[in-house]
Coordinates of C-alpha atoms and ligand atoms in Angstrom, one line a residue:
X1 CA 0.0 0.0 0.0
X2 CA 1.1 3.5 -1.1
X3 CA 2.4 5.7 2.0
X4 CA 1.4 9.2 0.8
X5 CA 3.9 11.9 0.8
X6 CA 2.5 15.4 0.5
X7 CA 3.0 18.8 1.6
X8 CA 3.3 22.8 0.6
X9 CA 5.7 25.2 -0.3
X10 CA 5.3 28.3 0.4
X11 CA 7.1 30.9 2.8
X12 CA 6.6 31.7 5.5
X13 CA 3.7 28.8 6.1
X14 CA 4.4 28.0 9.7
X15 CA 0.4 29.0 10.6
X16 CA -0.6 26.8 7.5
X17 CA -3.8 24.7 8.6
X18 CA -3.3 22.7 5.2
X19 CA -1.5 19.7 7.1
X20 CA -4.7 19.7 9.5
X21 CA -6.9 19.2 6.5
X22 CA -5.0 16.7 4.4
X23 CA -3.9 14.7 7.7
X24 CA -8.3 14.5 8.2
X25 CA -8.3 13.5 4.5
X26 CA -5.8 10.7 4.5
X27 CA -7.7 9.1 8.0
X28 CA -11.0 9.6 6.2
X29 CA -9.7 8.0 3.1
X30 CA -8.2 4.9 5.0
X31 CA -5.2 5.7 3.2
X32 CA -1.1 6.1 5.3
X33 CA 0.4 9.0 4.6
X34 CA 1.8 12.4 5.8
X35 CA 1.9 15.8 4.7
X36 CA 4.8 18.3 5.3
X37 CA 5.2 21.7 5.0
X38 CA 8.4 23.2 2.7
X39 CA 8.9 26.3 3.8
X40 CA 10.9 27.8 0.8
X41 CA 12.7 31.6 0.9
X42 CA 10.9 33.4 -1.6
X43 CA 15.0 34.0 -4.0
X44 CA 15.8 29.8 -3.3
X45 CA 14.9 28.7 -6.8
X46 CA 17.7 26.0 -5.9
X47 CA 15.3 25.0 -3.1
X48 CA 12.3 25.0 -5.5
X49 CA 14.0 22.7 -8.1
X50 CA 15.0 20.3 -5.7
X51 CA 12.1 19.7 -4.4
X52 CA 9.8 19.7 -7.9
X53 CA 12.8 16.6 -8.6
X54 CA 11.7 14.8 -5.6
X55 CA 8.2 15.0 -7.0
X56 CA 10.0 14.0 -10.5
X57 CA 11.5 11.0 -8.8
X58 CA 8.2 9.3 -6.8
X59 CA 9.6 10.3 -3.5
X60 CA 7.1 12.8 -2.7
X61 CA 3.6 12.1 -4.0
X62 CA 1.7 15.5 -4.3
X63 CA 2.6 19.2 -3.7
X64 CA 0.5 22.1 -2.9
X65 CA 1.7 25.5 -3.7
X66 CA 1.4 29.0 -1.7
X67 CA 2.5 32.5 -1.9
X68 CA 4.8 33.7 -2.5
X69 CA 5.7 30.4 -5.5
X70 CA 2.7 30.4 -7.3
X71 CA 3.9 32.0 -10.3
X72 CA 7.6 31.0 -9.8
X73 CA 6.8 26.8 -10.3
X74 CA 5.1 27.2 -13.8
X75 CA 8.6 27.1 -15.4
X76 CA 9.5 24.5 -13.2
X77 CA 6.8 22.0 -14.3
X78 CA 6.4 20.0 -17.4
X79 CA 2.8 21.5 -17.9
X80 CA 0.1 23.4 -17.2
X81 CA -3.5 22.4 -16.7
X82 CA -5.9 25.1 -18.6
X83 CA -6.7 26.7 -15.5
X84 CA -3.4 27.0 -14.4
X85 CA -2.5 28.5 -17.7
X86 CA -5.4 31.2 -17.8
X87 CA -5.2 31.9 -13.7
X88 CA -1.6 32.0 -14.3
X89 CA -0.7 30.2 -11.1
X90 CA -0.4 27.0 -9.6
X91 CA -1.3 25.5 -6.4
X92 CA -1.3 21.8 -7.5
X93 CA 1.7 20.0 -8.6
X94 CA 1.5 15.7 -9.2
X95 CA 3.5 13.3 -11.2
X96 CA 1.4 11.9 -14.2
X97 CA 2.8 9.6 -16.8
X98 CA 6.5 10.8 -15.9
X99 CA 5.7 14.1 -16.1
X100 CA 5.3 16.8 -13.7
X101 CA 1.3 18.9 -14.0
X102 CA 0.9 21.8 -12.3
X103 CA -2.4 22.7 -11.6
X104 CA -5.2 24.8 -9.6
X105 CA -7.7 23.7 -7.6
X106 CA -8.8 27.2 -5.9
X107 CA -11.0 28.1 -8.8
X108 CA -13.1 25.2 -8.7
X109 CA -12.6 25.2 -5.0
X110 CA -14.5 28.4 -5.0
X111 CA -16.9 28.0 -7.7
X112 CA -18.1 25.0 -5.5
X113 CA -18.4 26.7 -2.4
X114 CA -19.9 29.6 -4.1
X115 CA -22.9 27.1 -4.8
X116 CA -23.5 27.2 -0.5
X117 CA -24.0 31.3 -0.7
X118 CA -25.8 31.1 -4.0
X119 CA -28.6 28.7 -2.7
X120 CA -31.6 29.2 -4.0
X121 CA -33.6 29.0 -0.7
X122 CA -31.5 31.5 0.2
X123 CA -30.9 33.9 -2.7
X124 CA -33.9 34.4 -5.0
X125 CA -32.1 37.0 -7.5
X126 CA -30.6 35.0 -11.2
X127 CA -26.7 35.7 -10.2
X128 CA -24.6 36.7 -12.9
X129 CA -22.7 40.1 -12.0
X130 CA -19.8 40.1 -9.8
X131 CA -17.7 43.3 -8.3
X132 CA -14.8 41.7 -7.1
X133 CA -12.4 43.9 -4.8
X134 CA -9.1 43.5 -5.7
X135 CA -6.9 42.1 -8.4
X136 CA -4.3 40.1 -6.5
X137 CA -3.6 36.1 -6.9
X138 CA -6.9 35.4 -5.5
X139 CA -8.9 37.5 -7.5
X140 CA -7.5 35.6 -10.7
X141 CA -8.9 32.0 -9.2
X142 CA -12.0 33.9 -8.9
X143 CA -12.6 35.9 -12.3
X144 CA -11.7 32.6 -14.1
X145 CA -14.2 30.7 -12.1
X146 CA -16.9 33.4 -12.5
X147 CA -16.0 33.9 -16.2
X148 CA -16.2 30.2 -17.1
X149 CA -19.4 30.0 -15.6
X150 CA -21.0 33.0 -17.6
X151 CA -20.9 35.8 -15.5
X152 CA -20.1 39.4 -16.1
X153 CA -17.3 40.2 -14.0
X154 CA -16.0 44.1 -12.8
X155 CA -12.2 44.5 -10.4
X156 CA -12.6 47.3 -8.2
X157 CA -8.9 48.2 -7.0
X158 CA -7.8 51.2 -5.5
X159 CA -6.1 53.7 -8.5
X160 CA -2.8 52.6 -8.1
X161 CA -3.9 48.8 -8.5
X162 CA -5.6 50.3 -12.4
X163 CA -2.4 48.8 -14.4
X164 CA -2.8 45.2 -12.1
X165 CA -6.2 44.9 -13.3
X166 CA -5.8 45.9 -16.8
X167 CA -2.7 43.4 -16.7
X168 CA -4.9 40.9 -15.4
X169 CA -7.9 41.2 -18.3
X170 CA -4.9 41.4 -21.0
X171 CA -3.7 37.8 -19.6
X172 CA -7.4 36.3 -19.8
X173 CA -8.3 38.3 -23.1
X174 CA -5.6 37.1 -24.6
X175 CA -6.0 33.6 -23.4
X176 CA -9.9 33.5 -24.7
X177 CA -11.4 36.8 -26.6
X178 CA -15.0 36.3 -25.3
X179 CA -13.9 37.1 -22.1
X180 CA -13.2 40.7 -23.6
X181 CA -17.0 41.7 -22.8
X182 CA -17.4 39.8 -20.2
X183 CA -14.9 41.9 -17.7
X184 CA -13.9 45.6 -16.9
X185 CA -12.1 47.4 -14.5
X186 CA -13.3 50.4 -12.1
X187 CA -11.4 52.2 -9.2
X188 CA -12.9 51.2 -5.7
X189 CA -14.3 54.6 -4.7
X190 CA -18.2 55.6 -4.1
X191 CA -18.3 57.7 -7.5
X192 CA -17.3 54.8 -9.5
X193 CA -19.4 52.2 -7.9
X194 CA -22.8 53.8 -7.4
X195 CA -23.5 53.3 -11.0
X196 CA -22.8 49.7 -10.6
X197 CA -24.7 49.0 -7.6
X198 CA -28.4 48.0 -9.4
X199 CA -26.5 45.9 -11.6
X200 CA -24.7 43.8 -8.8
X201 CA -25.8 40.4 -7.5
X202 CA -21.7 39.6 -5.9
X203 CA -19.4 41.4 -4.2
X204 CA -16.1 38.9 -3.5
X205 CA -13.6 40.5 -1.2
X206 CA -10.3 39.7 -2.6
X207 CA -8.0 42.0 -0.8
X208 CA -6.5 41.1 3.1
X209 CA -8.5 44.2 4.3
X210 CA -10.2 42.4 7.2
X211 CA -7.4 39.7 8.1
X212 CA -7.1 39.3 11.8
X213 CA -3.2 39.6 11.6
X214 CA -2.9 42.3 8.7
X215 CA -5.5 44.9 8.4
X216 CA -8.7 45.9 10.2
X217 CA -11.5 47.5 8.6
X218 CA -13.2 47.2 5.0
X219 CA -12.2 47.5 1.8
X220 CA -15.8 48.9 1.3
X221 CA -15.9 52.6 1.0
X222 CA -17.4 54.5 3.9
X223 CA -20.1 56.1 2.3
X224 CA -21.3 53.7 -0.1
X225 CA -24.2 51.9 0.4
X226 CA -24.4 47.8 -0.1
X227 CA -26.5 46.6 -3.0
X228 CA -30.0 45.1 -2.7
X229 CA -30.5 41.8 -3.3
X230 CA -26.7 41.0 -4.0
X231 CA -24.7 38.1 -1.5
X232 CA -21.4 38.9 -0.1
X233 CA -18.2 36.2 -0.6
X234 CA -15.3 37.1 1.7
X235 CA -12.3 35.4 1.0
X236 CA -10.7 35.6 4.4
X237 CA -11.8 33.1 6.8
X238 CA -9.9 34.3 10.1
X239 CA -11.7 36.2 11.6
X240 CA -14.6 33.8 10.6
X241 CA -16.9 37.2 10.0
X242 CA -14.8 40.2 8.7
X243 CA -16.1 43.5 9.3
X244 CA -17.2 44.2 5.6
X245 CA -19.3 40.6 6.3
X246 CA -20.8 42.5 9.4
X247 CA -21.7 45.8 7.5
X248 CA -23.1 43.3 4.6
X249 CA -25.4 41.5 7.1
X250 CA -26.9 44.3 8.4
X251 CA -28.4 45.2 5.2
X252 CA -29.2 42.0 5.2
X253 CA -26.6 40.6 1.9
X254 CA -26.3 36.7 2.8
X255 CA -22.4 36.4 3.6
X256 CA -19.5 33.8 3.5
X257 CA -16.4 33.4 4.7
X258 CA -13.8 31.5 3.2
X259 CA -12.9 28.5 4.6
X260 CA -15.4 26.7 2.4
X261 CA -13.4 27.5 -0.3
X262 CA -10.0 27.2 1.4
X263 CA -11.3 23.3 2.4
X264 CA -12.8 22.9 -1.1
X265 CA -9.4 23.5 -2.7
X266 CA -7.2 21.2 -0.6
X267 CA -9.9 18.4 -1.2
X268 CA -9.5 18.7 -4.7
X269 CA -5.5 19.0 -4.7
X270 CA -6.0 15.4 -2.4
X271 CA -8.4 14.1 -5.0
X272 CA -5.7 14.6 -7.9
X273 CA -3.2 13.1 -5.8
X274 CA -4.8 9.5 -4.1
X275 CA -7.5 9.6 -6.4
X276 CA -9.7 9.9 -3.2
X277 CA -13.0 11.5 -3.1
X278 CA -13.6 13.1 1.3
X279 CA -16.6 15.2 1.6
X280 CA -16.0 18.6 3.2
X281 CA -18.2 18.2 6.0
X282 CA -15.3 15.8 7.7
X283 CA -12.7 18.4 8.4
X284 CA -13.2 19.8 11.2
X285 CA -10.4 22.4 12.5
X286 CA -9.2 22.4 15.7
X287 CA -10.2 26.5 16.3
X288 CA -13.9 25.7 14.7
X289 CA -14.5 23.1 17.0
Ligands
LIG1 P1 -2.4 39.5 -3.2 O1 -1.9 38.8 -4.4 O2 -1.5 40.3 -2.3 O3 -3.6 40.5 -3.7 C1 -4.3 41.3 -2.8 C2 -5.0 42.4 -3.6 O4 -5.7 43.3 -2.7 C3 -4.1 43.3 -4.4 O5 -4.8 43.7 -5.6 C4 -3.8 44.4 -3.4 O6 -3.3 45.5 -4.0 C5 -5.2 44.6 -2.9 N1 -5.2 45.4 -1.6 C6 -4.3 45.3 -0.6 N2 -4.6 46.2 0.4 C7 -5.7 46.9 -0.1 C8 -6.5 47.9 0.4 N3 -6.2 48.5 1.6 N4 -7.5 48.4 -0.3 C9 -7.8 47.9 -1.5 N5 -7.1 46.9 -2.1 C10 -6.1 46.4 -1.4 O7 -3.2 38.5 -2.2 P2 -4.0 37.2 -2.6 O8 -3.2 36.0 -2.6 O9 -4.8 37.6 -3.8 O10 -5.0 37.1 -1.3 C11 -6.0 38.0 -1.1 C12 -6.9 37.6 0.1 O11 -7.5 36.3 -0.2 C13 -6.1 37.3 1.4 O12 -6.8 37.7 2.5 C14 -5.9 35.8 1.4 O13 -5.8 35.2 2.7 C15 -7.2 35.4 0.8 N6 -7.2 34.0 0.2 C16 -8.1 33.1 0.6 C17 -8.1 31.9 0.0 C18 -9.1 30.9 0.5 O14 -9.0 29.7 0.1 N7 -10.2 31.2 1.2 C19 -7.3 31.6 -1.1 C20 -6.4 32.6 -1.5 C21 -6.4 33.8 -0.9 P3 -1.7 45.7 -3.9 O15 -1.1 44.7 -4.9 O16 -1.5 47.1 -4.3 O17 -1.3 45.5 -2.5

């Protein structure tokens, strides 16, 4: 029987709660195995390629990717899965017929969790307009999954952020020309986004405004008023409510944090792996329970 070798790299990932999840995953599975984290300086390529030949060699089974490699794998790896290739990062990398995939599991990772806010005993309106705030990593898991799906999709970055947004709908234009009219850039003020607001049924925080260790507050702006009729998605998940989830909810928006999709993602990384199939509902985390 196959003793699993996994982990991440990333740097720094010390406070990762991916082992927690995959370690669940393998006991649910019936399967041995162990998952490490690779804690990798952000300039030790050396580090990076030495690993990626361990994965080359069988020794280790299945890597996940975090900040700040995402990008810095993809020339690392034999090839890339289309969503890798359009989100432009990967957070997935297995050994298949000798060579090494890199893939991305946090687009449909969201897209699935997504489905939980979206319900239709809880959200009546058709959804197919999202705002999403910021135009980071993140945001690129999320425009492709939106995008895919058929949904009109506006950034909203603060004015220095314009040329990372416009950057980011050049890469996806150019990787499929529909999506042209299907996404558009605005500056994340109240002048810009009143115009918008009928229109909305989305709003996805992608920005760390709201993070317990980085920065309080909201990304929203202070004197704009939330949609009607539109959900909320925060990507954070510690705190579990964010204060833009606690401005939402009081205009009553349906919001959701984002360990749903943070578990949805690593699931699907484990299924690519082991070939294993663990419903979310078994990981627990130690500082939910
Ligand atoms: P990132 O690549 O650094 O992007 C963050 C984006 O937010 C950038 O566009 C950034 O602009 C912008 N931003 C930062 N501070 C801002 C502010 N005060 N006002 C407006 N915009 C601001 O980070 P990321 O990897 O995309 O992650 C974003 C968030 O998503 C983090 O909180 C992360 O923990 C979370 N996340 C959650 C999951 C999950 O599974 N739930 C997965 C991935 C990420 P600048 O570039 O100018 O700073």
């Amino acid at each position: 029987m196959i003793f699993y070798r996994l982990g991440l790299i990333g740097y720094p990932i010390s406070a990762s709660v991916s082992p927690q999840i995959h370690s669940t995953a393998l006991k649910e599975a019936g399967l041995g195995g162990e998952y490490k984290l690779y804690p990798i300086a952000p300039d030790d390529e050396q580090g990076l390629k030495d690993l990626l030949e361990r994965v080359r060699m069988g020794e280790i089974h299945g890597l996940n990717v975090t900040i700040p490699h995402k990008q810095n794998v993809i020339p690392l790896v034999d090839e890339l899965s289309e969503t890798a290739t359009t989100i432009g990062a990967v957070n997935t990398i297995v050994l298949r017929n000798g060579k090494l995939i890199g893939d991305n599991t946090d687009a449909p990772g969201f897209w699935n969790d997504l489905q939980e806010l979206l319900r239709p005993d809880r959200f009546s309106k058709p959804a197919r307009s999202a705002l999403i705030l910021g135009s980071g990593g993140a945001a690129r898991a999320i425009v492709y999954a939106l995008l895919n799906a058929g949904w009109n999709v506006t950034l909203a970055t603060r004015k220095a952020d314009i040329p990372q947004a416009q950057e980011l709908i050049a890469d996806f234009t150019s990787q499929n020309a529909a999506f042209a009219e299907k996404l558009s850039n605005t500056e994340l003020s109240t002048t810009s986004l009143s115009p918008l607001l009928p229109t909305l049924s989305l709003i996805v925080n992608a920005t760390p405004v709201g993070m317990k260790s980085h920065h309080a507050g909201t990304p929203w702006p202070e004197d704009l008023p939330f949609p009607e009729n539109a959900a909320l998605y925060d990507l954070i998940y510690t705190p579990a409510e964010t204060q833009l989830m606690k401005d939402a909810a009081k205009t009553n928006l349906p919001t959701r944090n984002g360990l749903g999709m943070l578990i949805g993602q690593a699931l699907l990384s484990f299924e690519i792996w082991t070939g294993k199939k663990v419903s979310a509902e078994k990981i627990i985390l130690t500082s939910e329970k």
